[in-house]
Amino acid sequence: MTPPMPLNYDLTGHNTLGLRASSHYARRIEDEAELPDLFADAARDGLPVRLLGGGSNVILGEQYEGITALMATRGRALSGGAGGAVLVEARAGETWHDLVGWTVAQGLWGLENLALIPGTVGAAPIQNIGAYGVELCDRFHALDAYDRTTGSVVTLGPAECRFAYRHSVFKEQPGRYVVTRVRLNLARNGKPELGYRELSGLGPVDHPATVMDAVIKLRTSKLPDWRVLGNAGSFFHNPVVSAAVGAAFMATNPAAPAYPQADGAIKLSAGWLIEQAGLKGYRAGPVGVSDRHALVLVNYGGATRTELMGLADHVVATVEERFGIRLKREPELL
Ligand code: EPU
């Protein structure tokens, strides 16, 4: 068993927003077999436990009066199937982008559009990560998770994970499952997914690395690098409104981007709404709205959750007042 780390462990470097944060106790989990002990010890001592992966989609409070478990399990493997199908299995603590790069380097198709998304493999299913026309659920095979309610390891397939846009069962039942391994469907003879407008001009593509490189270029040109300027990527969901609300919105805002969904609903662009509300580049003390992409809130240094949430509330209120649309936060309070 890994011994607990010292009191008041500093987590400022463990969240991509770089918020000032610490935890009364922290414990590195290097083997998923340690999980039953972790929860048993915590129950014995009357302490709450929370899991932290790459810290890229969380908003940490200044002080956590419990145990923060840092998922650090490593390992990834490929297994072949019929007709060039390949299954990749990775443990929760693996870095997502490293997994993407490793599979693409072997000529495997499937994850190239999801390059450079910060965070770990174990966190990817929680919000069903997605970018440039592909979501995790499009490649998902199954995952293993430790179920804290029964103390056993379960395997969940796509239906049980209840994936939707930036959503899964893990958001409906927070804290119940600890994802330990994720299995994804890849293909040796795949084809590029170039439906996203900014990838459509790529021309003939015969290797997934071509798509991955284009995605890396797009992301680095649009999104601030969290290593340089703390951020959690998109801070708000793109709002999905009913056909009627969407039509009324488009009538008064004909230039706004709008994406009709299969069920008739309309997805609007939160970045556009925030920019049009005059907030792109807005700054409030140590936090602000990125001047490169209005959907990204940034920490200029030393900010706390209170300051960031104050800014988030201001953005939500300003957009609602201007457009009558209420934005929903994407990263979770932890
Ligand atoms: N826009 C503006 N101003 C801005 C930013 C964007 O007007 O400052 C408008 C533009 O019209 C642009 C449209 O918003 O055409 C869409 O922008 P973009 O292509 O950057 O995508 P997004 O909808 O803002 C979503 C995801 C990103 C993902 C990209 C690419 C959400 C909440 N965000 O952003 O995901 O990388 O599409 O697929 O769905 C993340 O979740 O952290 C994330 C970065």
mmCIF file of C-alpha atoms and ligand atoms in Angstrom:
data_model
loop_
_atom_site.group_PDB
_atom_site.id
_atom_site.type_symbol
_atom_site.label_atom_id
_atom_site.label_comp_id
_atom_site.label_asym_id
_atom_site.label_seq_id
_atom_site.Cartn_x
_atom_site.Cartn_y
_atom_site.Cartn_z
ATOM 1 C CA MET A 1 0.000 0.000 0.000
ATOM 2 C CA THR A 2 1.305 3.491 -0.832
ATOM 3 C CA PRO A 3 1.719 5.479 2.384
ATOM 4 C CA PRO A 4 -0.248 8.725 2.667
ATOM 5 C CA MET A 5 1.619 11.853 1.616
ATOM 6 C CA PRO A 6 2.291 14.678 4.062
ATOM 7 C CA LEU A 7 -0.445 16.910 5.460
ATOM 8 C CA ASN A 8 -1.743 19.794 3.371
ATOM 9 C CA TYR A 9 -0.443 18.470 0.077
ATOM 10 C CA ASP A 10 -0.201 21.266 -2.504
ATOM 11 C CA LEU A 11 -2.389 20.607 -5.561
ATOM 12 C CA THR A 12 -1.695 23.866 -7.407
ATOM 13 C CA GLY A 13 0.409 21.921 -9.908
ATOM 14 C CA HIS A 14 -2.224 19.183 -10.180
ATOM 15 C CA ASN A 15 -4.948 21.250 -11.868
ATOM 16 C CA THR A 16 -4.558 22.800 -15.300
ATOM 17 C CA LEU A 17 -6.340 25.955 -14.134
ATOM 18 C CA GLY A 18 -3.445 26.373 -11.682
ATOM 19 C CA LEU A 19 -5.860 27.352 -8.899
ATOM 20 C CA ARG A 20 -4.378 27.597 -5.438
ATOM 21 C CA ALA A 21 -5.465 24.363 -3.795
ATOM 22 C CA SER A 22 -4.354 21.850 -1.204
ATOM 23 C CA SER A 23 -5.616 18.637 0.330
ATOM 24 C CA HIS A 24 -5.339 17.536 3.930
ATOM 25 C CA TYR A 25 -4.090 14.137 2.722
ATOM 26 C CA ALA A 26 -3.067 12.835 -0.695
ATOM 27 C CA ARG A 27 -2.299 9.316 -1.861
ATOM 28 C CA ARG A 28 -0.790 8.205 -5.161
ATOM 29 C CA ILE A 29 -2.559 5.153 -6.598
ATOM 30 C CA GLU A 30 -0.084 3.181 -8.700
ATOM 31 C CA ASP A 31 -2.049 -0.036 -8.807
ATOM 32 C CA GLU A 32 -5.834 -0.297 -8.952
ATOM 33 C CA ALA A 33 -5.619 -3.181 -6.444
ATOM 34 C CA GLU A 34 -4.938 -0.473 -3.808
ATOM 35 C CA LEU A 35 -8.430 0.988 -4.170
ATOM 36 C CA PRO A 36 -10.265 -1.255 -1.639
ATOM 37 C CA ASP A 37 -7.636 -0.375 1.003
ATOM 38 C CA LEU A 38 -7.872 3.316 0.185
ATOM 39 C CA PHE A 39 -11.626 3.410 0.786
ATOM 40 C CA ALA A 40 -11.463 1.089 3.813
ATOM 41 C CA ASP A 41 -8.782 3.253 5.459
ATOM 42 C CA ALA A 42 -10.748 6.412 4.709
ATOM 43 C CA ALA A 43 -13.964 4.951 6.159
ATOM 44 C CA ARG A 44 -12.092 3.855 9.278
ATOM 45 C CA ASP A 45 -10.698 7.368 9.750
ATOM 46 C CA GLY A 46 -13.980 9.083 8.802
ATOM 47 C CA LEU A 47 -12.422 10.907 5.853
ATOM 48 C CA PRO A 48 -13.967 11.661 2.450
ATOM 49 C CA VAL A 49 -12.034 10.588 -0.662
ATOM 50 C CA ARG A 50 -11.940 12.204 -4.081
ATOM 51 C CA LEU A 51 -10.151 11.040 -7.223
ATOM 52 C CA LEU A 52 -7.933 13.289 -9.320
ATOM 53 C CA GLY A 53 -6.519 12.415 -12.741
ATOM 54 C CA GLY A 54 -4.856 15.097 -14.853
ATOM 55 C CA GLY A 55 -6.898 17.834 -13.153
ATOM 56 C CA SER A 56 -7.901 19.287 -16.519
ATOM 57 C CA ASN A 57 -11.663 19.449 -16.049
ATOM 58 C CA VAL A 58 -11.986 20.281 -12.370
ATOM 59 C CA ILE A 59 -12.257 23.397 -10.266
ATOM 60 C CA LEU A 60 -10.508 22.692 -6.975
ATOM 61 C CA GLY A 61 -11.403 24.486 -3.749
ATOM 62 C CA GLU A 62 -8.641 25.997 -1.669
ATOM 63 C CA GLN A 63 -8.608 23.308 0.995
ATOM 64 C CA TYR A 64 -9.991 19.743 0.919
ATOM 65 C CA GLU A 65 -10.528 18.158 4.328
ATOM 66 C CA GLY A 66 -10.068 14.582 3.156
ATOM 67 C CA ILE A 67 -7.895 12.326 0.989
ATOM 68 C CA THR A 68 -7.168 13.243 -2.621
ATOM 69 C CA ALA A 69 -6.262 10.067 -4.499
ATOM 70 C CA LEU A 70 -3.961 10.789 -7.424
ATOM 71 C CA MET A 71 -4.556 8.193 -10.142
ATOM 72 C CA ALA A 72 -1.138 7.156 -11.412
ATOM 73 C CA THR A 73 -1.736 3.651 -12.806
ATOM 74 C CA ARG A 74 0.189 3.048 -16.029
ATOM 75 C CA GLY A 75 -0.043 0.533 -18.831
ATOM 76 C CA ARG A 76 -1.440 0.183 -22.329
ATOM 77 C CA ALA A 77 -1.742 -2.732 -24.715
ATOM 78 C CA LEU A 78 -3.094 -3.579 -28.152
ATOM 79 C CA SER A 79 -4.924 -6.702 -29.227
ATOM 80 C CA GLY A 80 -5.818 -7.513 -32.808
ATOM 81 C CA GLY A 81 -9.185 -8.575 -34.129
ATOM 82 C CA ALA A 82 -10.601 -9.620 -37.485
ATOM 83 C CA GLY A 83 -10.336 -7.412 -40.581
ATOM 84 C CA GLY A 84 -7.788 -4.954 -39.180
ATOM 85 C CA ALA A 85 -9.842 -4.136 -36.079
ATOM 86 C CA VAL A 86 -7.660 -3.398 -33.066
ATOM 87 C CA LEU A 87 -8.610 -2.986 -29.437
ATOM 88 C CA VAL A 88 -6.471 -0.749 -27.243
ATOM 89 C CA GLU A 89 -6.680 -1.011 -23.469
ATOM 90 C CA ALA A 90 -5.166 1.701 -21.287
ATOM 91 C CA ARG A 91 -5.077 2.207 -17.546
ATOM 92 C CA ALA A 92 -6.671 5.237 -15.984
ATOM 93 C CA GLY A 93 -3.491 7.138 -15.096
ATOM 94 C CA GLU A 94 -2.093 7.165 -18.645
ATOM 95 C CA THR A 95 -1.948 10.607 -20.266
ATOM 96 C CA TRP A 96 -4.650 10.849 -22.930
ATOM 97 C CA HIS A 97 -2.546 12.623 -25.545
ATOM 98 C CA ASP A 98 0.317 10.122 -25.113
ATOM 99 C CA LEU A 99 -2.140 7.316 -25.850
ATOM 100 C CA VAL A 100 -3.332 9.135 -28.974
ATOM 101 C CA GLY A 101 0.262 9.676 -30.172
ATOM 102 C CA TRP A 102 1.242 6.055 -29.434
ATOM 103 C CA THR A 103 -1.663 4.586 -31.416
ATOM 104 C CA VAL A 104 -1.285 7.028 -34.321
ATOM 105 C CA ALA A 105 2.474 6.303 -34.546
ATOM 106 C CA GLN A 106 1.533 2.670 -35.195
ATOM 107 C CA GLY A 107 -0.707 3.704 -38.072
ATOM 108 C CA LEU A 108 -3.911 3.038 -36.137
ATOM 109 C CA TRP A 109 -6.994 5.123 -36.925
ATOM 110 C CA GLY A 110 -9.507 6.258 -34.369
ATOM 111 C CA LEU A 111 -8.092 8.745 -31.901
ATOM 112 C CA GLU A 112 -6.327 11.244 -34.204
ATOM 113 C CA ASN A 113 -9.089 13.900 -33.963
ATOM 114 C CA LEU A 114 -8.828 13.786 -30.172
ATOM 115 C CA ALA A 115 -5.150 14.793 -30.036
ATOM 116 C CA LEU A 116 -3.846 17.249 -27.434
ATOM 117 C CA ILE A 117 -6.882 17.086 -25.151
ATOM 118 C CA PRO A 118 -5.389 17.497 -21.686
ATOM 119 C CA GLY A 119 -6.047 14.970 -18.939
ATOM 120 C CA THR A 120 -5.867 11.250 -18.311
ATOM 121 C CA VAL A 121 -7.429 8.177 -19.903
ATOM 122 C CA GLY A 122 -9.557 7.548 -16.806
ATOM 123 C CA ALA A 123 -11.111 11.004 -17.002
ATOM 124 C CA ALA A 124 -11.925 10.781 -20.729
ATOM 125 C CA PRO A 125 -15.214 8.848 -20.365
ATOM 126 C CA ILE A 126 -16.471 11.013 -17.489
ATOM 127 C CA GLN A 127 -17.331 13.937 -19.739
ATOM 128 C CA ASN A 128 -17.199 11.945 -22.989
ATOM 129 C CA ILE A 129 -14.396 14.113 -24.374
ATOM 130 C CA GLY A 130 -14.883 15.324 -27.917
ATOM 131 C CA ALA A 131 -13.290 17.514 -30.545
ATOM 132 C CA TYR A 132 -13.222 18.044 -34.309
ATOM 133 C CA GLY A 133 -16.177 15.801 -35.096
ATOM 134 C CA VAL A 134 -15.335 12.820 -32.877
ATOM 135 C CA GLU A 135 -16.405 11.976 -29.331
ATOM 136 C CA LEU A 136 -14.935 9.292 -27.093
ATOM 137 C CA CYS A 137 -18.215 7.347 -27.314
ATOM 138 C CA ASP A 138 -17.640 6.924 -31.088
ATOM 139 C CA ARG A 139 -14.556 4.791 -30.335
ATOM 140 C CA PHE A 140 -15.648 3.309 -27.020
ATOM 141 C CA HIS A 141 -15.664 -0.440 -26.434
ATOM 142 C CA ALA A 142 -15.938 -0.880 -22.637
ATOM 143 C CA LEU A 143 -14.333 0.147 -19.373
ATOM 144 C CA ASP A 144 -13.556 -1.388 -15.995
ATOM 145 C CA ALA A 145 -14.396 0.547 -12.875
ATOM 146 C CA TYR A 146 -14.268 0.020 -9.137
ATOM 147 C CA ASP A 147 -17.800 0.419 -7.792
ATOM 148 C CA ARG A 148 -17.607 2.034 -4.359
ATOM 149 C CA THR A 149 -21.165 0.990 -3.481
ATOM 150 C CA THR A 150 -20.395 -2.739 -3.801
ATOM 151 C CA GLY A 151 -16.604 -2.801 -3.455
ATOM 152 C CA SER A 152 -16.301 -4.805 -6.682
ATOM 153 C CA VAL A 153 -14.871 -4.241 -10.147
ATOM 154 C CA VAL A 154 -17.496 -3.922 -12.887
ATOM 155 C CA THR A 155 -17.254 -3.777 -16.675
ATOM 156 C CA LEU A 156 -19.501 -1.181 -18.304
ATOM 157 C CA GLY A 157 -20.367 -1.145 -22.000
ATOM 158 C CA PRO A 158 -21.478 1.851 -24.075
ATOM 159 C CA ALA A 159 -25.170 1.672 -23.118
ATOM 160 C CA GLU A 160 -24.402 1.473 -19.391
ATOM 161 C CA CYS A 161 -22.111 4.491 -19.647
ATOM 162 C CA ARG A 162 -25.070 6.585 -20.933
ATOM 163 C CA PHE A 163 -22.883 8.825 -23.089
ATOM 164 C CA ALA A 164 -24.225 12.091 -24.505
ATOM 165 C CA TYR A 165 -22.665 15.461 -25.391
ATOM 166 C CA ARG A 166 -20.124 16.047 -22.568
ATOM 167 C CA HIS A 167 -22.127 13.647 -20.392
ATOM 168 C CA SER A 168 -22.091 10.093 -18.975
ATOM 169 C CA VAL A 169 -23.420 7.969 -16.110
ATOM 170 C CA PHE A 170 -20.368 9.116 -14.133
ATOM 171 C CA LYS A 171 -21.839 12.624 -14.013
ATOM 172 C CA GLU A 172 -25.218 11.257 -12.934
ATOM 173 C CA GLN A 173 -23.702 9.251 -10.075
ATOM 174 C CA PRO A 174 -20.623 11.236 -9.085
ATOM 175 C CA GLY A 175 -18.207 9.462 -6.770
ATOM 176 C CA ARG A 176 -19.701 5.999 -7.302
ATOM 177 C CA TYR A 177 -17.240 4.606 -9.829
ATOM 178 C CA VAL A 178 -13.475 4.831 -10.142
ATOM 179 C CA VAL A 179 -12.597 4.167 -13.772
ATOM 180 C CA THR A 180 -9.566 1.875 -13.851
ATOM 181 C CA ARG A 181 -9.202 0.734 -17.499
ATOM 182 C CA VAL A 182 -10.648 1.931 -20.792
ATOM 183 C CA ARG A 183 -10.876 -0.125 -24.001
ATOM 184 C CA LEU A 184 -11.294 1.591 -27.363
ATOM 185 C CA ASN A 185 -11.958 0.353 -30.901
ATOM 186 C CA LEU A 186 -9.278 1.301 -33.429
ATOM 187 C CA ALA A 187 -8.700 0.274 -37.024
ATOM 188 C CA ARG A 188 -5.633 -0.553 -39.060
ATOM 189 C CA ASN A 189 -7.536 0.198 -42.267
ATOM 190 C CA GLY A 190 -9.559 3.174 -41.128
ATOM 191 C CA LYS A 191 -10.511 6.356 -42.876
ATOM 192 C CA PRO A 192 -10.215 9.990 -41.830
ATOM 193 C CA GLU A 193 -13.076 11.841 -40.156
ATOM 194 C CA LEU A 194 -12.890 15.253 -41.825
ATOM 195 C CA GLY A 195 -16.470 16.487 -41.329
ATOM 196 C CA TYR A 196 -15.409 19.373 -39.096
ATOM 197 C CA ARG A 197 -15.261 22.513 -41.215
ATOM 198 C CA GLU A 198 -11.646 23.346 -40.418
ATOM 199 C CA LEU A 199 -10.407 19.864 -41.366
ATOM 200 C CA SER A 200 -12.387 19.605 -44.585
ATOM 201 C CA GLY A 201 -9.609 21.153 -46.694
ATOM 202 C CA LEU A 202 -6.974 18.552 -45.805
ATOM 203 C CA GLY A 203 -7.188 16.729 -49.139
ATOM 204 C CA PRO A 204 -6.348 13.048 -49.567
ATOM 205 C CA VAL A 205 -5.170 11.608 -46.258
ATOM 206 C CA ASP A 206 -3.551 8.182 -46.031
ATOM 207 C CA HIS A 207 -2.165 8.232 -42.479
ATOM 208 C CA PRO A 208 -3.839 9.252 -39.190
ATOM 209 C CA ALA A 209 -0.768 11.351 -38.325
ATOM 210 C CA THR A 210 -1.798 13.854 -41.010
ATOM 211 C CA VAL A 211 -5.097 14.446 -39.210
ATOM 212 C CA MET A 212 -3.445 14.465 -35.784
ATOM 213 C CA ASP A 213 -0.916 17.082 -36.891
ATOM 214 C CA ALA A 214 -3.694 19.277 -38.323
ATOM 215 C CA VAL A 215 -5.674 18.994 -35.063
ATOM 216 C CA ILE A 216 -2.586 19.866 -33.013
ATOM 217 C CA LYS A 217 -2.038 22.925 -35.212
ATOM 218 C CA LEU A 218 -5.667 24.013 -34.855
ATOM 219 C CA ARG A 219 -5.724 23.567 -31.099
ATOM 220 C CA THR A 220 -2.425 25.360 -30.521
ATOM 221 C CA SER A 221 -3.544 28.265 -32.701
ATOM 222 C CA LYS A 222 -6.923 28.646 -30.954
ATOM 223 C CA LEU A 223 -6.613 27.518 -27.355
ATOM 224 C CA PRO A 224 -4.208 28.908 -24.752
ATOM 225 C CA ASP A 225 -1.651 26.361 -23.442
ATOM 226 C CA TRP A 226 -2.465 25.579 -19.800
ATOM 227 C CA ARG A 227 1.233 25.209 -19.029
ATOM 228 C CA VAL A 228 1.661 28.871 -19.911
ATOM 229 C CA LEU A 229 -1.723 30.264 -18.841
ATOM 230 C CA GLY A 230 -3.903 28.178 -16.511
ATOM 231 C CA ASN A 231 -7.203 27.049 -18.045
ATOM 232 C CA ALA A 232 -9.578 24.086 -18.303
ATOM 233 C CA GLY A 233 -10.390 24.277 -22.014
ATOM 234 C CA SER A 234 -14.016 25.106 -22.729
ATOM 235 C CA PHE A 235 -15.498 26.427 -19.512
ATOM 236 C CA PHE A 236 -19.104 26.187 -20.726
ATOM 237 C CA HIS A 237 -21.113 23.694 -22.768
ATOM 238 C CA ASN A 238 -22.341 24.791 -26.154
ATOM 239 C CA PRO A 239 -26.028 25.344 -25.317
ATOM 240 C CA VAL A 240 -28.513 23.018 -26.995
ATOM 241 C CA VAL A 241 -31.884 24.754 -27.364
ATOM 242 C CA SER A 242 -35.264 23.631 -28.714
ATOM 243 C CA ALA A 243 -36.103 24.192 -32.395
ATOM 244 C CA ALA A 244 -38.491 27.013 -31.406
ATOM 245 C CA VAL A 245 -35.970 28.821 -29.194
ATOM 246 C CA GLY A 246 -33.298 28.295 -31.863
ATOM 247 C CA ALA A 247 -35.502 29.758 -34.612
ATOM 248 C CA ALA A 248 -36.324 32.837 -32.517
ATOM 249 C CA PHE A 249 -32.617 33.259 -31.699
ATOM 250 C CA MET A 250 -31.574 32.951 -35.363
ATOM 251 C CA ALA A 251 -34.198 35.465 -36.441
ATOM 252 C CA THR A 252 -32.564 38.144 -34.307
ATOM 253 C CA ASN A 253 -28.983 36.863 -34.680
ATOM 254 C CA PRO A 254 -28.673 35.653 -38.280
ATOM 255 C CA ALA A 255 -24.858 35.650 -38.206
ATOM 256 C CA ALA A 256 -24.592 33.332 -35.197
ATOM 257 C CA PRO A 257 -23.201 29.819 -35.726
ATOM 258 C CA ALA A 258 -25.942 27.202 -35.193
ATOM 259 C CA TYR A 259 -25.749 23.449 -35.601
ATOM 260 C CA PRO A 260 -29.036 21.524 -36.071
ATOM 261 C CA GLN A 261 -29.071 18.238 -34.112
ATOM 262 C CA ALA A 262 -30.586 14.923 -35.184
ATOM 263 C CA ASP A 263 -33.589 15.414 -32.889
ATOM 264 C CA GLY A 264 -34.424 18.892 -34.243
ATOM 265 C CA ALA A 265 -32.777 20.788 -31.379
ATOM 266 C CA ILE A 266 -30.152 23.414 -32.201
ATOM 267 C CA LYS A 267 -26.667 23.654 -30.740
ATOM 268 C CA LEU A 268 -25.409 27.218 -30.419
ATOM 269 C CA SER A 269 -21.848 28.400 -29.918
ATOM 270 C CA ALA A 270 -21.094 29.517 -26.364
ATOM 271 C CA GLY A 271 -17.842 31.136 -27.550
ATOM 272 C CA TRP A 272 -19.788 33.296 -30.003
ATOM 273 C CA LEU A 273 -22.362 34.294 -27.364
ATOM 274 C CA ILE A 274 -19.642 35.310 -24.887
ATOM 275 C CA GLU A 275 -17.710 37.268 -27.508
ATOM 276 C CA GLN A 276 -20.853 39.068 -28.714
ATOM 277 C CA ALA A 277 -21.723 39.891 -25.108
ATOM 278 C CA GLY A 278 -18.471 41.872 -25.112
ATOM 279 C CA LEU A 279 -16.510 39.644 -22.759
ATOM 280 C CA LYS A 280 -13.689 38.268 -24.912
ATOM 281 C CA GLY A 281 -10.470 39.387 -23.196
ATOM 282 C CA TYR A 282 -12.396 40.677 -20.139
ATOM 283 C CA ARG A 283 -10.288 40.568 -16.980
ATOM 284 C CA ALA A 284 -11.248 40.584 -13.302
ATOM 285 C CA GLY A 285 -8.119 40.599 -11.108
ATOM 286 C CA PRO A 286 -6.174 37.330 -11.514
ATOM 287 C CA VAL A 287 -8.808 35.706 -13.770
ATOM 288 C CA GLY A 288 -10.256 36.527 -17.166
ATOM 289 C CA VAL A 289 -11.907 35.422 -20.399
ATOM 290 C CA SER A 290 -9.205 34.395 -22.881
ATOM 291 C CA ASP A 291 -8.594 36.974 -25.589
ATOM 292 C CA ARG A 292 -7.936 34.095 -28.030
ATOM 293 C CA HIS A 293 -11.048 31.977 -27.423
ATOM 294 C CA ALA A 294 -14.006 33.369 -25.484
ATOM 295 C CA LEU A 295 -15.064 29.927 -24.219
ATOM 296 C CA VAL A 296 -11.898 29.589 -22.153
ATOM 297 C CA LEU A 297 -11.532 31.180 -18.712
ATOM 298 C CA VAL A 298 -7.926 31.739 -17.677
ATOM 299 C CA ASN A 299 -5.923 32.181 -14.477
ATOM 300 C CA TYR A 300 -3.237 34.856 -14.888
ATOM 301 C CA GLY A 301 -1.634 33.565 -11.689
ATOM 302 C CA GLY A 302 -2.471 32.929 -8.045
ATOM 303 C CA ALA A 303 -6.257 32.762 -8.453
ATOM 304 C CA THR A 304 -8.565 30.789 -6.183
ATOM 305 C CA ARG A 305 -11.824 29.017 -6.932
ATOM 306 C CA THR A 306 -13.811 31.901 -5.414
ATOM 307 C CA GLU A 307 -12.311 34.399 -7.877
ATOM 308 C CA LEU A 308 -12.828 32.097 -10.844
ATOM 309 C CA MET A 309 -16.434 31.328 -9.927
ATOM 310 C CA GLY A 310 -17.108 35.048 -9.511
ATOM 311 C CA LEU A 311 -15.995 35.550 -13.115
ATOM 312 C CA ALA A 312 -18.016 32.524 -14.304
ATOM 313 C CA ASP A 313 -21.162 33.944 -12.658
ATOM 314 C CA HIS A 314 -20.536 37.286 -14.347
ATOM 315 C CA VAL A 315 -20.208 35.612 -17.769
ATOM 316 C CA VAL A 316 -23.398 33.573 -17.259
ATOM 317 C CA ALA A 317 -25.375 36.635 -16.094
ATOM 318 C CA THR A 318 -24.102 38.870 -18.923
ATOM 319 C CA VAL A 319 -24.881 36.314 -21.657
ATOM 320 C CA GLU A 320 -28.310 35.598 -20.160
ATOM 321 C CA GLU A 321 -29.165 39.282 -19.991
ATOM 322 C CA ARG A 322 -28.078 39.840 -23.589
ATOM 323 C CA PHE A 323 -29.454 36.673 -25.259
ATOM 324 C CA GLY A 324 -31.817 35.020 -22.754
ATOM 325 C CA ILE A 325 -29.668 31.858 -22.895
ATOM 326 C CA ARG A 326 -28.236 30.366 -19.709
ATOM 327 C CA LEU A 327 -24.789 28.803 -20.117
ATOM 328 C CA LYS A 328 -23.914 25.635 -18.212
ATOM 329 C CA ARG A 329 -20.477 25.099 -16.719
ATOM 330 C CA GLU A 330 -18.377 22.251 -18.127
ATOM 331 C CA PRO A 331 -15.625 21.554 -15.534
ATOM 332 C CA GLU A 332 -16.739 20.095 -12.226
ATOM 333 C CA LEU A 333 -16.353 21.530 -8.758
ATOM 334 C CA LEU A 334 -14.248 19.071 -6.783
HETATM 335 N N1 EPU B 1 -16.412 31.611 -31.599
HETATM 336 C C1 EPU B 1 -16.476 32.991 -31.447
HETATM 337 N N2 EPU B 1 -15.591 33.584 -30.602
HETATM 338 C C2 EPU B 1 -14.651 32.883 -29.925
HETATM 339 C C3 EPU B 1 -14.597 31.491 -30.069
HETATM 340 C C4 EPU B 1 -15.477 30.862 -30.925
HETATM 341 O O1 EPU B 1 -17.301 33.644 -32.032
HETATM 342 O O2 EPU B 1 -13.888 33.517 -29.176
HETATM 343 C C5 EPU B 1 -17.373 30.959 -32.517
HETATM 344 C C6 EPU B 1 -16.872 30.923 -33.924
HETATM 345 O O3 EPU B 1 -17.927 31.272 -34.755
HETATM 346 C C7 EPU B 1 -16.515 29.474 -34.171
HETATM 347 C C8 EPU B 1 -17.488 28.772 -33.237
HETATM 348 O O4 EPU B 1 -17.599 29.649 -32.110
HETATM 349 O O5 EPU B 1 -16.719 29.125 -35.491
HETATM 350 C C9 EPU B 1 -16.970 27.438 -32.764
HETATM 351 O O6 EPU B 1 -15.682 27.587 -32.180
HETATM 352 P P1 EPU B 1 -14.662 26.344 -32.125
HETATM 353 O O7 EPU B 1 -14.550 25.707 -33.442
HETATM 354 O O8 EPU B 1 -13.421 26.812 -31.458
HETATM 355 O O9 EPU B 1 -15.399 25.298 -31.219
HETATM 356 P P2 EPU B 1 -16.230 25.455 -29.883
HETATM 357 O O10 EPU B 1 -17.632 25.096 -30.183
HETATM 358 O O11 EPU B 1 -15.976 26.762 -29.228
HETATM 359 C C10 EPU B 1 -15.987 22.924 -29.204
HETATM 360 C C11 EPU B 1 -15.577 22.161 -27.982
HETATM 361 C C12 EPU B 1 -14.056 22.146 -27.867
HETATM 362 C C13 EPU B 1 -13.488 21.495 -29.113
HETATM 363 C C14 EPU B 1 -13.938 22.291 -30.345
HETATM 364 C C15 EPU B 1 -13.534 21.628 -31.637
HETATM 365 C C16 EPU B 1 -17.399 22.392 -26.398
HETATM 366 C C17 EPU B 1 -17.888 23.065 -25.145
HETATM 367 N N3 EPU B 1 -16.171 22.752 -26.803
HETATM 368 O O12 EPU B 1 -15.586 24.285 -28.993
HETATM 369 O O13 EPU B 1 -13.730 21.346 -26.738
HETATM 370 O O14 EPU B 1 -12.074 21.447 -29.076
HETATM 371 O O15 EPU B 1 -15.402 22.369 -30.367
HETATM 372 O O16 EPU B 1 -14.290 20.478 -31.839
HETATM 373 O O17 EPU B 1 -18.102 21.564 -26.961
HETATM 374 C C18 EPU B 1 -13.211 21.410 -24.419
HETATM 375 O O18 EPU B 1 -14.254 20.756 -24.238
HETATM 376 O O19 EPU B 1 -12.468 21.752 -23.458
HETATM 377 C C19 EPU B 1 -12.869 21.837 -25.764
HETATM 378 C C20 EPU B 1 -11.819 22.614 -26.019
#
